[in-house]
mmCIF file of C-alpha atoms in Angstrom:
data_model
loop_
_atom_site.group_PDB
_atom_site.id
_atom_site.type_symbol
_atom_site.label_atom_id
_atom_site.label_comp_id
_atom_site.label_asym_id
_atom_site.label_seq_id
_atom_site.Cartn_x
_atom_site.Cartn_y
_atom_site.Cartn_z
ATOM 1 C CA MET A 953 -91.227 -175.185 -42.988
ATOM 2 C CA GLU A 954 -92.935 -173.758 -40.103
ATOM 3 C CA PHE A 955 -91.988 -174.430 -36.738
ATOM 4 C CA ARG A 956 -93.427 -173.862 -33.026
ATOM 5 C CA ARG A 957 -91.747 -172.090 -30.253
ATOM 6 C CA ILE A 958 -88.189 -171.648 -32.280
ATOM 7 C CA PRO A 959 -89.453 -168.480 -34.214
ATOM 8 C CA GLY A 960 -90.033 -166.622 -30.809
ATOM 9 C CA LEU A 961 -86.423 -167.095 -29.747
ATOM 10 C CA PRO A 962 -84.445 -163.925 -30.379
ATOM 11 C CA PRO A 963 -80.720 -164.225 -31.736
ATOM 12 C CA TYR A 964 -78.479 -165.690 -29.180
ATOM 13 C CA VAL A 965 -76.291 -162.531 -28.935
ATOM 14 C CA PHE A 966 -73.265 -164.251 -27.338
ATOM 15 C CA THR A 967 -72.567 -165.737 -30.656
ATOM 16 C CA ILE A 968 -71.695 -162.478 -32.062
ATOM 17 C CA ILE A 969 -68.981 -162.006 -29.657
ATOM 18 C CA ASP A 970 -67.904 -165.495 -30.019
ATOM 19 C CA SER A 971 -67.640 -165.219 -33.928
ATOM 20 C CA LEU A 972 -65.215 -162.107 -33.515
ATOM 21 C CA LYS A 973 -63.274 -163.791 -30.946
ATOM 22 C CA ARG A 974 -62.725 -167.034 -33.344
ATOM 23 C CA ASP A 975 -61.792 -164.450 -36.014
ATOM 24 C CA ALA A 976 -59.173 -162.680 -34.093
ATOM 25 C CA ARG A 977 -57.681 -166.147 -32.960
ATOM 26 C CA ARG A 978 -57.687 -167.151 -36.483
ATOM 27 C CA ALA A 979 -55.679 -164.100 -37.169
ATOM 28 C CA GLY A 980 -53.184 -165.037 -34.692
ATOM 29 C CA ARG A 981 -54.120 -162.628 -31.810
ATOM 30 C CA ASP A 982 -54.164 -163.720 -28.148
ATOM 31 C CA VAL A 983 -57.706 -163.221 -26.865
ATOM 32 C CA VAL A 984 -58.373 -163.728 -23.321
ATOM 33 C CA ASP A 985 -61.691 -165.273 -22.918
ATOM 34 C CA LEU A 986 -63.965 -164.212 -20.194
ATOM 35 C CA GLY A 987 -67.327 -164.387 -21.837
ATOM 36 C CA PHE A 988 -68.856 -167.816 -21.655
ATOM 37 C CA GLY A 989 -69.372 -169.124 -18.091
ATOM 38 C CA ASN A 990 -67.514 -172.427 -18.584
ATOM 39 C CA PRO A 991 -65.540 -173.670 -15.688
ATOM 40 C CA ASP A 992 -61.871 -174.445 -16.342
ATOM 41 C CA LEU A 993 -61.035 -175.954 -12.874
ATOM 42 C CA PRO A 994 -60.827 -179.919 -13.038
ATOM 43 C CA SER A 995 -63.316 -182.100 -11.522
ATOM 44 C CA PRO A 996 -62.320 -183.882 -8.418
ATOM 45 C CA GLU A 997 -59.953 -186.801 -9.001
ATOM 46 C CA ILE A 998 -61.975 -189.139 -7.156
ATOM 47 C CA ALA A 999 -65.120 -188.515 -9.548
ATOM 48 C CA VAL A 1000 -62.929 -189.286 -12.417
ATOM 49 C CA GLU A 1001 -61.616 -192.489 -10.834
ATOM 50 C CA LYS A 1002 -64.980 -193.721 -9.869
ATOM 51 C CA LEU A 1003 -66.590 -193.004 -13.251
ATOM 52 C CA ALA A 1004 -63.878 -194.909 -14.915
ATOM 53 C CA GLU A 1005 -64.039 -197.952 -12.522
ATOM 54 C CA ALA A 1006 -67.893 -197.865 -13.052
ATOM 55 C CA ALA A 1007 -67.884 -197.466 -16.757
ATOM 56 C CA HIS A 1008 -65.807 -201.028 -16.801
ATOM 57 C CA ASN A 1009 -68.648 -202.516 -15.194
ATOM 58 C CA SER A 1010 -71.152 -203.675 -18.043
ATOM 59 C CA ARG A 1011 -73.937 -203.768 -15.364
ATOM 60 C CA ASN A 1012 -73.969 -200.093 -15.533
ATOM 61 C CA HIS A 1013 -74.308 -199.763 -19.033
ATOM 62 C CA ARG A 1014 -78.197 -200.481 -18.890
ATOM 63 C CA TYR A 1015 -80.965 -198.042 -18.357
ATOM 64 C CA SER A 1016 -80.848 -196.168 -15.138
ATOM 65 C CA ALA A 1017 -83.026 -194.538 -12.745
ATOM 66 C CA SER A 1018 -85.202 -191.489 -13.890
ATOM 67 C CA ARG A 1019 -85.337 -190.236 -10.305
ATOM 68 C CA GLY A 1020 -81.392 -190.970 -9.632
ATOM 69 C CA ILE A 1021 -80.100 -194.183 -7.842
ATOM 70 C CA PRO A 1022 -81.046 -194.384 -4.303
ATOM 71 C CA LYS A 1023 -77.510 -193.966 -2.849
ATOM 72 C CA LEU A 1024 -77.178 -190.649 -5.187
ATOM 73 C CA ARG A 1025 -80.482 -189.303 -3.604
ATOM 74 C CA ALA A 1026 -79.299 -190.442 0.064
ATOM 75 C CA ALA A 1027 -76.037 -188.426 -0.434
ATOM 76 C CA VAL A 1028 -77.795 -185.327 -1.621
ATOM 77 C CA ALA A 1029 -79.940 -185.591 1.523
ATOM 78 C CA ALA A 1030 -76.759 -185.895 3.787
ATOM 79 C CA LEU A 1031 -75.378 -182.918 1.964
ATOM 80 C CA TYR A 1032 -78.107 -180.782 2.865
ATOM 81 C CA LEU A 1033 -78.342 -181.946 6.511
ATOM 82 C CA ARG A 1034 -74.523 -181.165 6.714
ATOM 83 C CA ARG A 1035 -74.519 -177.834 4.898
ATOM 84 C CA PHE A 1036 -77.641 -176.466 5.696
ATOM 85 C CA GLY A 1037 -79.186 -178.055 8.413
ATOM 86 C CA VAL A 1038 -82.064 -179.203 6.323
ATOM 87 C CA THR A 1039 -83.758 -182.705 6.567
ATOM 88 C CA LEU A 1040 -84.851 -184.263 3.165
ATOM 89 C CA ASP A 1041 -86.377 -187.610 2.575
ATOM 90 C CA PRO A 1042 -84.307 -188.988 -0.435
ATOM 91 C CA GLU A 1043 -87.696 -190.818 -1.423
ATOM 92 C CA THR A 1044 -89.941 -188.149 -1.831
ATOM 93 C CA GLU A 1045 -87.872 -184.720 -1.767
ATOM 94 C CA VAL A 1046 -84.947 -185.384 -3.721
ATOM 95 C CA LEU A 1047 -84.859 -185.847 -7.637
ATOM 96 C CA SER A 1048 -81.697 -186.173 -9.868
ATOM 97 C CA THR A 1049 -81.805 -184.045 -13.209
ATOM 98 C CA ILE A 1050 -79.417 -184.081 -15.971
ATOM 99 C CA GLY A 1051 -78.304 -180.513 -15.099
ATOM 100 C CA ALA A 1052 -80.144 -177.854 -13.595
ATOM 101 C CA LYS A 1053 -81.454 -176.399 -17.041
ATOM 102 C CA GLU A 1054 -82.973 -179.659 -17.775
ATOM 103 C CA GLY A 1055 -84.528 -180.066 -14.310
ATOM 104 C CA PHE A 1056 -85.822 -176.339 -14.562
ATOM 105 C CA SER A 1057 -87.200 -176.561 -18.020
ATOM 106 C CA HIS A 1058 -89.335 -179.611 -17.323
ATOM 107 C CA LEU A 1059 -90.358 -178.305 -14.087
ATOM 108 C CA MET A 1060 -91.862 -175.356 -16.102
ATOM 109 C CA TRP A 1061 -93.993 -177.864 -18.149
ATOM 110 C CA VAL A 1062 -95.373 -179.300 -14.780
ATOM 111 C CA LEU A 1063 -96.003 -176.171 -13.089
ATOM 112 C CA LEU A 1064 -97.141 -173.988 -16.005
ATOM 113 C CA GLN A 1065 -99.380 -174.077 -19.208
ATOM 114 C CA ALA A 1066 -101.007 -171.637 -21.660
ATOM 115 C CA GLY A 1067 -102.488 -168.728 -19.710
ATOM 116 C CA ASP A 1068 -100.362 -169.097 -16.719
ATOM 117 C CA VAL A 1069 -97.863 -166.543 -15.443
ATOM 118 C CA ALA A 1070 -94.314 -166.831 -13.963
ATOM 119 C CA LEU A 1071 -92.346 -163.991 -12.209
ATOM 120 C CA VAL A 1072 -88.777 -164.312 -13.306
ATOM 121 C CA PRO A 1073 -85.668 -162.092 -12.598
ATOM 122 C CA SER A 1074 -84.425 -159.417 -14.998
ATOM 123 C CA PRO A 1075 -81.724 -159.403 -16.168
ATOM 124 C CA SER A 1076 -81.972 -163.064 -16.117
ATOM 125 C CA TYR A 1077 -79.991 -166.377 -16.774
ATOM 126 C CA PRO A 1078 -81.660 -166.915 -20.266
ATOM 127 C CA ILE A 1079 -83.387 -170.240 -19.427
ATOM 128 C CA HIS A 1080 -85.022 -168.529 -16.579
ATOM 129 C CA ILE A 1081 -87.023 -166.589 -18.904
ATOM 130 C CA TRP A 1082 -87.565 -169.056 -21.776
ATOM 131 C CA GLY A 1083 -88.325 -171.984 -19.614
ATOM 132 C CA PRO A 1084 -91.753 -170.567 -18.791
ATOM 133 C CA TYR A 1085 -92.339 -169.438 -22.645
ATOM 134 C CA PHE A 1086 -91.370 -173.176 -23.710
ATOM 135 C CA ALA A 1087 -94.276 -174.048 -21.461
ATOM 136 C CA GLY A 1088 -96.600 -171.849 -23.001
ATOM 137 C CA ALA A 1089 -96.752 -169.311 -20.140
ATOM 138 C CA ASP A 1090 -95.916 -165.867 -19.846
ATOM 139 C CA ALA A 1091 -92.821 -164.624 -18.156
ATOM 140 C CA ARG A 1092 -92.949 -161.307 -16.506
ATOM 141 C CA GLN A 1093 -89.790 -159.879 -15.663
ATOM 142 C CA VAL A 1094 -88.920 -158.305 -12.262
ATOM 143 C CA ALA A 1095 -86.028 -156.271 -11.761
ATOM 144 C CA VAL A 1096 -82.761 -157.696 -9.763
ATOM 145 C CA GLY A 1097 -79.542 -156.463 -8.922
ATOM 146 C CA THR A 1098 -77.977 -153.459 -7.145
ATOM 147 C CA GLY A 1099 -80.321 -151.235 -5.522
ATOM 148 C CA GLU A 1100 -83.106 -153.750 -6.133
ATOM 149 C CA ASP A 1101 -85.061 -155.507 -3.513
ATOM 150 C CA TYR A 1102 -86.075 -158.532 -5.633
ATOM 151 C CA VAL A 1103 -88.709 -159.795 -3.101
ATOM 152 C CA SER A 1104 -90.513 -156.562 -2.581
ATOM 153 C CA ASN A 1105 -90.652 -156.343 -6.389
ATOM 154 C CA VAL A 1106 -92.130 -159.688 -6.696
ATOM 155 C CA MET A 1107 -94.754 -158.997 -4.216
ATOM 156 C CA GLU A 1108 -95.740 -155.821 -5.953
ATOM 157 C CA ALA A 1109 -95.673 -157.551 -9.353
ATOM 158 C CA TRP A 1110 -97.926 -160.170 -8.074
ATOM 159 C CA ASP A 1111 -100.440 -157.425 -6.594
ATOM 160 C CA PHE A 1112 -100.588 -155.647 -9.673
ATOM 161 C CA GLY A 1113 -100.642 -158.383 -12.187
ATOM 162 C CA TRP A 1114 -103.494 -160.257 -13.777
ATOM 163 C CA PRO A 1115 -103.899 -163.182 -14.116
ATOM 164 C CA LYS A 1116 -101.880 -163.863 -10.724
ATOM 165 C CA PRO A 1117 -98.686 -165.514 -11.228
ATOM 166 C CA ARG A 1118 -98.559 -169.300 -10.098
ATOM 167 C CA VAL A 1119 -94.755 -169.406 -10.168
ATOM 168 C CA VAL A 1120 -92.016 -166.865 -8.775
ATOM 169 C CA VAL A 1121 -88.471 -168.016 -10.239
ATOM 170 C CA LEU A 1122 -85.210 -166.743 -8.038
ATOM 171 C CA SER A 1123 -81.806 -167.516 -8.247
ATOM 172 C CA PHE A 1124 -79.122 -166.383 -5.534
ATOM 173 C CA PRO A 1125 -76.462 -165.674 -5.543
ATOM 174 C CA HIS A 1126 -77.495 -164.353 -9.020
ATOM 175 C CA ASN A 1127 -76.139 -164.829 -12.502
ATOM 176 C CA PRO A 1128 -75.469 -162.233 -14.115
ATOM 177 C CA THR A 1129 -75.885 -159.561 -11.516
ATOM 178 C CA THR A 1130 -74.084 -161.482 -8.565
ATOM 179 C CA ALA A 1131 -77.078 -159.997 -6.272
ATOM 180 C CA THR A 1132 -77.187 -161.970 -3.161
ATOM 181 C CA VAL A 1133 -79.980 -162.393 -0.464
ATOM 182 C CA GLU A 1134 -79.963 -163.099 3.177
ATOM 183 C CA LEU A 1135 -82.256 -165.669 4.974
ATOM 184 C CA ALA A 1136 -84.510 -163.172 6.417
ATOM 185 C CA ASP A 1137 -85.425 -162.214 2.994
ATOM 186 C CA LEU A 1138 -86.240 -165.507 1.768
ATOM 187 C CA GLN A 1139 -88.255 -166.271 4.740
ATOM 188 C CA ARG A 1140 -90.378 -162.984 3.786
ATOM 189 C CA LEU A 1141 -90.994 -164.571 0.445
ATOM 190 C CA VAL A 1142 -91.797 -168.030 1.678
ATOM 191 C CA ASP A 1143 -94.375 -166.530 4.427
ATOM 192 C CA TRP A 1144 -95.946 -164.708 1.408
ATOM 193 C CA ALA A 1145 -95.925 -167.635 -0.995
ATOM 194 C CA ARG A 1146 -97.651 -169.686 1.338
ATOM 195 C CA GLU A 1147 -100.593 -167.546 1.688
ATOM 196 C CA ARG A 1148 -101.078 -167.238 -1.992
ATOM 197 C CA ASP A 1149 -100.693 -170.739 -3.157
ATOM 198 C CA VAL A 1150 -97.606 -169.695 -5.095
ATOM 199 C CA VAL A 1151 -94.645 -172.203 -5.891
ATOM 200 C CA LEU A 1152 -91.007 -170.714 -5.240
ATOM 201 C CA VAL A 1153 -88.395 -172.207 -7.642
ATOM 202 C CA HIS A 1154 -84.766 -171.377 -6.314
ATOM 203 C CA ASP A 1155 -82.043 -172.172 -8.705
ATOM 204 C CA PHE A 1156 -79.212 -172.442 -6.424
ATOM 205 C CA ALA A 1157 -76.386 -172.936 -8.938
ATOM 206 C CA TYR A 1158 -73.685 -170.727 -6.864
ATOM 207 C CA ALA A 1159 -74.687 -172.480 -3.437
ATOM 208 C CA ASP A 1160 -70.942 -173.013 -2.654
ATOM 209 C CA VAL A 1161 -69.494 -170.095 -4.570
ATOM 210 C CA ALA A 1162 -69.374 -167.289 -2.210
ATOM 211 C CA PHE A 1163 -66.708 -164.972 -0.883
ATOM 212 C CA ASP A 1164 -65.213 -163.096 2.213
ATOM 213 C CA GLY A 1165 -66.785 -165.894 4.448
ATOM 214 C CA TRP A 1166 -70.238 -165.430 3.656
ATOM 215 C CA MET A 1167 -72.381 -168.342 3.118
ATOM 216 C CA PRO A 1168 -75.598 -168.318 0.931
ATOM 217 C CA PRO A 1169 -78.670 -169.353 2.606
ATOM 218 C CA SER A 1170 -80.795 -172.312 1.238
ATOM 219 C CA ILE A 1171 -84.505 -171.571 0.833
ATOM 220 C CA LEU A 1172 -85.024 -174.744 2.320
ATOM 221 C CA GLN A 1173 -83.790 -173.308 5.647
ATOM 222 C CA CYS A 1174 -86.942 -170.913 5.949
ATOM 223 C CA ASP A 1175 -89.712 -172.295 8.300
ATOM 224 C CA GLY A 1176 -92.511 -173.755 6.045
ATOM 225 C CA ALA A 1177 -90.459 -173.745 2.746
ATOM 226 C CA LYS A 1178 -91.304 -177.263 2.155
ATOM 227 C CA GLU A 1179 -94.934 -176.090 1.797
ATOM 228 C CA CYS A 1180 -94.342 -173.995 -1.407
ATOM 229 C CA ALA A 1181 -90.875 -174.334 -2.458
ATOM 230 C CA VAL A 1182 -88.509 -176.508 -4.437
ATOM 231 C CA GLU A 1183 -84.450 -175.901 -4.908
ATOM 232 C CA LEU A 1184 -82.111 -176.500 -7.719
ATOM 233 C CA TYR A 1185 -78.546 -177.739 -6.589
ATOM 234 C CA SER A 1186 -76.052 -178.349 -9.168
ATOM 235 C CA MET A 1187 -72.622 -180.314 -9.079
ATOM 236 C CA THR A 1188 -71.507 -177.923 -12.085
ATOM 237 C CA LYS A 1189 -69.942 -175.072 -10.236
ATOM 238 C CA SER A 1190 -69.552 -176.405 -6.378
ATOM 239 C CA PHE A 1191 -67.552 -179.407 -7.747
ATOM 240 C CA SER A 1192 -66.461 -178.115 -11.086
ATOM 241 C CA MET A 1193 -68.339 -180.861 -12.869
ATOM 242 C CA ALA A 1194 -70.131 -178.829 -15.661
ATOM 243 C CA GLY A 1195 -69.913 -181.515 -18.460
ATOM 244 C CA TRP A 1196 -71.134 -184.513 -16.147
ATOM 245 C CA ARG A 1197 -74.553 -182.740 -16.164
ATOM 246 C CA VAL A 1198 -75.414 -183.640 -12.611
ATOM 247 C CA ALA A 1199 -77.981 -181.718 -10.567
ATOM 248 C CA PHE A 1200 -80.798 -182.392 -7.887
ATOM 249 C CA MET A 1201 -84.489 -180.629 -7.447
ATOM 250 C CA VAL A 1202 -85.244 -180.821 -3.712
ATOM 251 C CA GLY A 1203 -88.196 -179.605 -1.451
ATOM 252 C CA ASN A 1204 -91.690 -180.056 -1.756
ATOM 253 C CA SER A 1205 -92.623 -183.587 -2.021
ATOM 254 C CA GLU A 1206 -95.828 -182.951 -4.497
ATOM 255 C CA VAL A 1207 -93.721 -181.022 -6.865
ATOM 256 C CA VAL A 1208 -90.653 -183.038 -6.603
ATOM 257 C CA GLY A 1209 -93.282 -186.370 -7.519
ATOM 258 C CA ALA A 1210 -94.790 -184.433 -10.182
ATOM 259 C CA LEU A 1211 -91.374 -183.702 -12.174
ATOM 260 C CA ALA A 1212 -90.397 -187.568 -11.229
ATOM 261 C CA LYS A 1213 -93.632 -188.433 -12.964
ATOM 262 C CA LEU A 1214 -93.290 -186.318 -16.254
ATOM 263 C CA LYS A 1215 -89.369 -187.409 -16.247
ATOM 264 C CA SER A 1216 -90.332 -191.308 -16.460
ATOM 265 C CA TYR A 1217 -91.910 -190.341 -19.834
ATOM 266 C CA LEU A 1218 -88.848 -188.277 -21.106
ATOM 267 C CA ASP A 1219 -85.665 -189.962 -19.890
ATOM 268 C CA TYR A 1220 -83.969 -192.876 -18.140
ATOM 269 C CA GLY A 1221 -81.539 -190.555 -15.924
ATOM 270 C CA THR A 1222 -78.113 -189.773 -16.164
ATOM 271 C CA PHE A 1223 -75.581 -192.430 -17.336
ATOM 272 C CA GLN A 1224 -75.287 -194.770 -14.213
ATOM 273 C CA PRO A 1225 -71.361 -194.516 -14.024
ATOM 274 C CA ILE A 1226 -71.818 -190.878 -13.602
ATOM 275 C CA GLN A 1227 -74.452 -191.039 -10.875
ATOM 276 C CA ILE A 1228 -72.260 -193.690 -9.051
ATOM 277 C CA ALA A 1229 -69.201 -191.229 -9.301
ATOM 278 C CA ALA A 1230 -71.267 -188.440 -8.304
ATOM 279 C CA THR A 1231 -72.348 -190.292 -5.120
ATOM 280 C CA VAL A 1232 -68.791 -191.148 -4.165
ATOM 281 C CA THR A 1233 -67.829 -187.370 -4.822
ATOM 282 C CA LEU A 1234 -70.688 -186.038 -2.577
ATOM 283 C CA ASN A 1235 -69.763 -188.169 0.190
ATOM 284 C CA GLU A 1236 -66.049 -188.501 -0.159
ATOM 285 C CA ALA A 1237 -64.953 -185.108 -1.535
ATOM 286 C CA SER A 1238 -67.227 -182.763 0.546
ATOM 287 C CA ASP A 1239 -64.529 -180.268 0.883
ATOM 288 C CA TYR A 1240 -63.851 -179.963 -2.832
ATOM 289 C CA PRO A 1241 -66.171 -176.868 -3.237
ATOM 290 C CA GLU A 1242 -64.002 -174.845 -0.690
ATOM 291 C CA GLU A 1243 -60.845 -175.507 -3.073
ATOM 292 C CA ILE A 1244 -62.902 -174.205 -5.989
ATOM 293 C CA ASN A 1245 -64.170 -171.478 -3.810
ATOM 294 C CA ALA A 1246 -60.754 -170.272 -2.893
ATOM 295 C CA VAL A 1247 -59.765 -170.127 -6.636
ATOM 296 C CA TYR A 1248 -62.621 -167.948 -7.774
ATOM 297 C CA GLN A 1249 -62.102 -165.591 -4.885
ATOM 298 C CA SER A 1250 -58.457 -164.944 -5.684
ATOM 299 C CA ARG A 1251 -59.397 -164.507 -9.243
ATOM 300 C CA ARG A 1252 -62.099 -162.095 -8.278
ATOM 301 C CA ASN A 1253 -59.769 -160.025 -6.271
ATOM 302 C CA ALA A 1254 -57.354 -159.770 -9.309
ATOM 303 C CA LEU A 1255 -60.063 -158.793 -11.687
ATOM 304 C CA CYS A 1256 -61.699 -156.073 -9.341
ATOM 305 C CA ASP A 1257 -58.513 -154.543 -8.237
ATOM 306 C CA GLY A 1258 -56.759 -154.679 -11.524
ATOM 307 C CA LEU A 1259 -60.057 -152.511 -13.026
ATOM 308 C CA ALA A 1260 -59.938 -150.175 -10.145
ATOM 309 C CA ARG A 1261 -56.243 -149.501 -11.061
ATOM 310 C CA ILE A 1262 -57.296 -148.586 -14.655
ATOM 311 C CA GLY A 1263 -60.086 -146.317 -13.632
ATOM 312 C CA TRP A 1264 -62.984 -148.829 -13.918
ATOM 313 C CA GLU A 1265 -64.522 -149.262 -10.583
ATOM 314 C CA ILE A 1266 -66.941 -152.189 -10.129
ATOM 315 C CA GLU A 1267 -68.520 -153.428 -7.102
ATOM 316 C CA LYS A 1268 -66.932 -156.630 -5.772
ATOM 317 C CA PRO A 1269 -69.369 -159.660 -5.987
ATOM 318 C CA ARG A 1270 -70.234 -161.789 -3.048
ATOM 319 C CA GLY A 1271 -70.771 -164.584 -4.816
ATOM 320 C CA THR A 1272 -70.978 -166.594 -8.214
ATOM 321 C CA MET A 1273 -68.186 -167.003 -10.837
ATOM 322 C CA PHE A 1274 -68.948 -163.680 -12.332
ATOM 323 C CA ALA A 1275 -68.603 -159.975 -12.289
ATOM 324 C CA TRP A 1276 -71.323 -157.473 -13.519
ATOM 325 C CA ALA A 1277 -69.685 -154.213 -14.711
ATOM 326 C CA PRO A 1278 -71.623 -151.248 -15.472
ATOM 327 C CA ILE A 1279 -70.157 -149.992 -18.745
ATOM 328 C CA PRO A 1280 -67.872 -146.922 -18.130
ATOM 329 C CA GLU A 1281 -69.372 -143.642 -18.572
ATOM 330 C CA PRO A 1282 -67.025 -142.710 -21.814
ATOM 331 C CA TYR A 1283 -68.480 -145.541 -23.453
ATOM 332 C CA ALA A 1284 -71.727 -145.648 -22.119
ATOM 333 C CA GLU A 1285 -73.651 -144.545 -25.314
ATOM 334 C CA LEU A 1286 -72.248 -147.709 -27.308
ATOM 335 C CA GLY A 1287 -74.702 -150.092 -25.574
ATOM 336 C CA SER A 1288 -73.328 -153.604 -24.316
ATOM 337 C CA ILE A 1289 -73.265 -155.210 -27.764
ATOM 338 C CA GLU A 1290 -71.304 -152.543 -29.529
ATOM 339 C CA PHE A 1291 -68.901 -152.207 -26.368
ATOM 340 C CA ALA A 1292 -68.271 -155.803 -26.063
ATOM 341 C CA LYS A 1293 -67.515 -155.747 -29.669
ATOM 342 C CA LEU A 1294 -65.080 -152.833 -29.267
ATOM 343 C CA ILE A 1295 -63.274 -154.831 -26.491
ATOM 344 C CA VAL A 1296 -62.793 -157.817 -28.689
ATOM 345 C CA ASN A 1297 -61.521 -155.737 -31.479
ATOM 346 C CA ASP A 1298 -59.395 -153.099 -29.676
ATOM 347 C CA CYS A 1299 -58.561 -155.053 -26.341
ATOM 348 C CA ASP A 1300 -58.317 -158.748 -27.381
ATOM 349 C CA VAL A 1301 -60.695 -159.531 -24.424
ATOM 350 C CA ALA A 1302 -64.019 -161.279 -24.880
ATOM 351 C CA LEU A 1303 -67.008 -160.674 -22.461
ATOM 352 C CA SER A 1304 -70.589 -161.360 -22.367
ATOM 353 C CA PRO A 1305 -72.944 -158.507 -23.396
ATOM 354 C CA GLY A 1306 -75.459 -157.520 -20.798
ATOM 355 C CA VAL A 1307 -78.252 -157.315 -23.099
ATOM 356 C CA GLY A 1308 -77.929 -161.185 -23.798
ATOM 357 C CA PHE A 1309 -79.520 -161.346 -20.396
ATOM 358 C CA GLY A 1310 -82.527 -159.499 -21.186
ATOM 359 C CA PRO A 1311 -83.170 -155.941 -22.013
ATOM 360 C CA GLY A 1312 -82.556 -154.928 -17.946
ATOM 361 C CA GLY A 1313 -78.971 -155.951 -18.723
ATOM 362 C CA ASP A 1314 -77.981 -153.585 -21.642
ATOM 363 C CA GLY A 1315 -75.904 -151.021 -19.434
ATOM 364 C CA HIS A 1316 -73.538 -153.888 -18.580
ATOM 365 C CA VAL A 1317 -70.965 -156.492 -19.611
ATOM 366 C CA ARG A 1318 -70.225 -159.694 -17.639
ATOM 367 C CA PHE A 1319 -66.766 -161.004 -17.072
ATOM 368 C CA ALA A 1320 -66.531 -164.850 -16.148
ATOM 369 C CA LEU A 1321 -63.860 -165.754 -13.808
ATOM 370 C CA ILE A 1322 -62.632 -168.700 -16.139
ATOM 371 C CA GLU A 1323 -59.105 -167.796 -16.518
ATOM 372 C CA ASN A 1324 -56.291 -167.976 -14.084
ATOM 373 C CA GLU A 1325 -54.723 -164.627 -12.427
ATOM 374 C CA GLN A 1326 -52.200 -164.151 -14.756
ATOM 375 C CA ARG A 1327 -54.408 -164.133 -17.636
ATOM 376 C CA ILE A 1328 -56.889 -161.934 -15.831
ATOM 377 C CA LEU A 1329 -54.216 -159.387 -15.263
ATOM 378 C CA GLN A 1330 -53.229 -159.429 -18.930
ATOM 379 C CA ALA A 1331 -56.637 -158.828 -19.824
ATOM 380 C CA VAL A 1332 -56.603 -155.815 -17.435
ATOM 381 C CA ARG A 1333 -53.404 -154.547 -19.281
ATOM 382 C CA GLN A 1334 -55.275 -155.159 -22.823
ATOM 383 C CA LEU A 1335 -58.223 -153.181 -21.596
ATOM 384 C CA LYS A 1336 -56.078 -150.353 -20.318
ATOM 385 C CA ARG A 1337 -54.412 -150.354 -23.640
ATOM 386 C CA GLY A 1338 -57.630 -150.466 -25.691
ATOM 387 C CA LEU A 1339 -60.088 -148.085 -23.855
ATOM 388 C CA PRO A 1340 -57.936 -144.796 -23.737
ATOM 389 C CA LYS A 1341 -61.047 -143.002 -22.243
ATOM 390 C CA LEU A 1342 -60.870 -144.813 -18.991
ATOM 391 C CA GLY A 1343 -59.772 -143.150 -15.964
#
């Protein structure tokens, strides 16, 4: 049988490490899994209570609103005003999505078609590359990470590319490289995009996961941003609600309206008790992201300080729930897949190979901060034991 789009997808390289991890665990070995970025921290208690309460009301079992219930959109607008000083109209500038991946993917359908071009980060969270491809468009990869100025790189790629890209995808703090951006750089990009009729799509997954007192900027804080930009804000990491699939697209009213129209054909929104629970959580547990953040910061410190002690120096990330680690020089010739396989087999630690985030990532592996500090320190000890060429 012949399929469309699926044959173009490369093998999902993370499954290679996942398979080795499962085999090791079946053999009775204790593998510390720092691979898949699946948050282990519990969701807010109030979210769980309100979900259960709302689920017992049979009126909430019917189809919900594709755009998100009005009180949920109002709660998001209140969060943006409180957190970023950004005023949003809940009716026209806020849209609920079934997680950020769904919102991003369908947004690409709205903005792009065959023959169009998007500029995307490289290395990249996979859907940022594949979302434009699923829409039939070309995704041109632009370097991001340590030593790279993504904004300048985007401008250069636009100048020299043809046809001219219609969409620029960005995501800061960035997964996997943990690169960050300042408001002045986002303003530079907004000013540039307004002159060229380019739509900026900012995936703000780690809006609240930042360390050492630093606060990631929203692109909507920029002057004129609503003329050219939309942003995806998710409850996945900020409120540790990964499985709930609650996110929002905010910003330019025309783009929000276009995605709302498409989604009205595709879905009836997230299960209404989840929307009710999310509304109450945004309004009444607004300090929960700070609790989550403190845990990730202590895990980051445990990992980075531990790796430094065994001779594997890496840059301390300013944000995200990850660390992006260059493969140590004595093992660099292996490449990220073989190195990650070596680490599972010889160290009983699972990491994500960098090449899974695109060719620009092959010299790295990604640590996910999804185990407690004791387990992270155990992983460091196992790395020291299984990587004798370190230090």
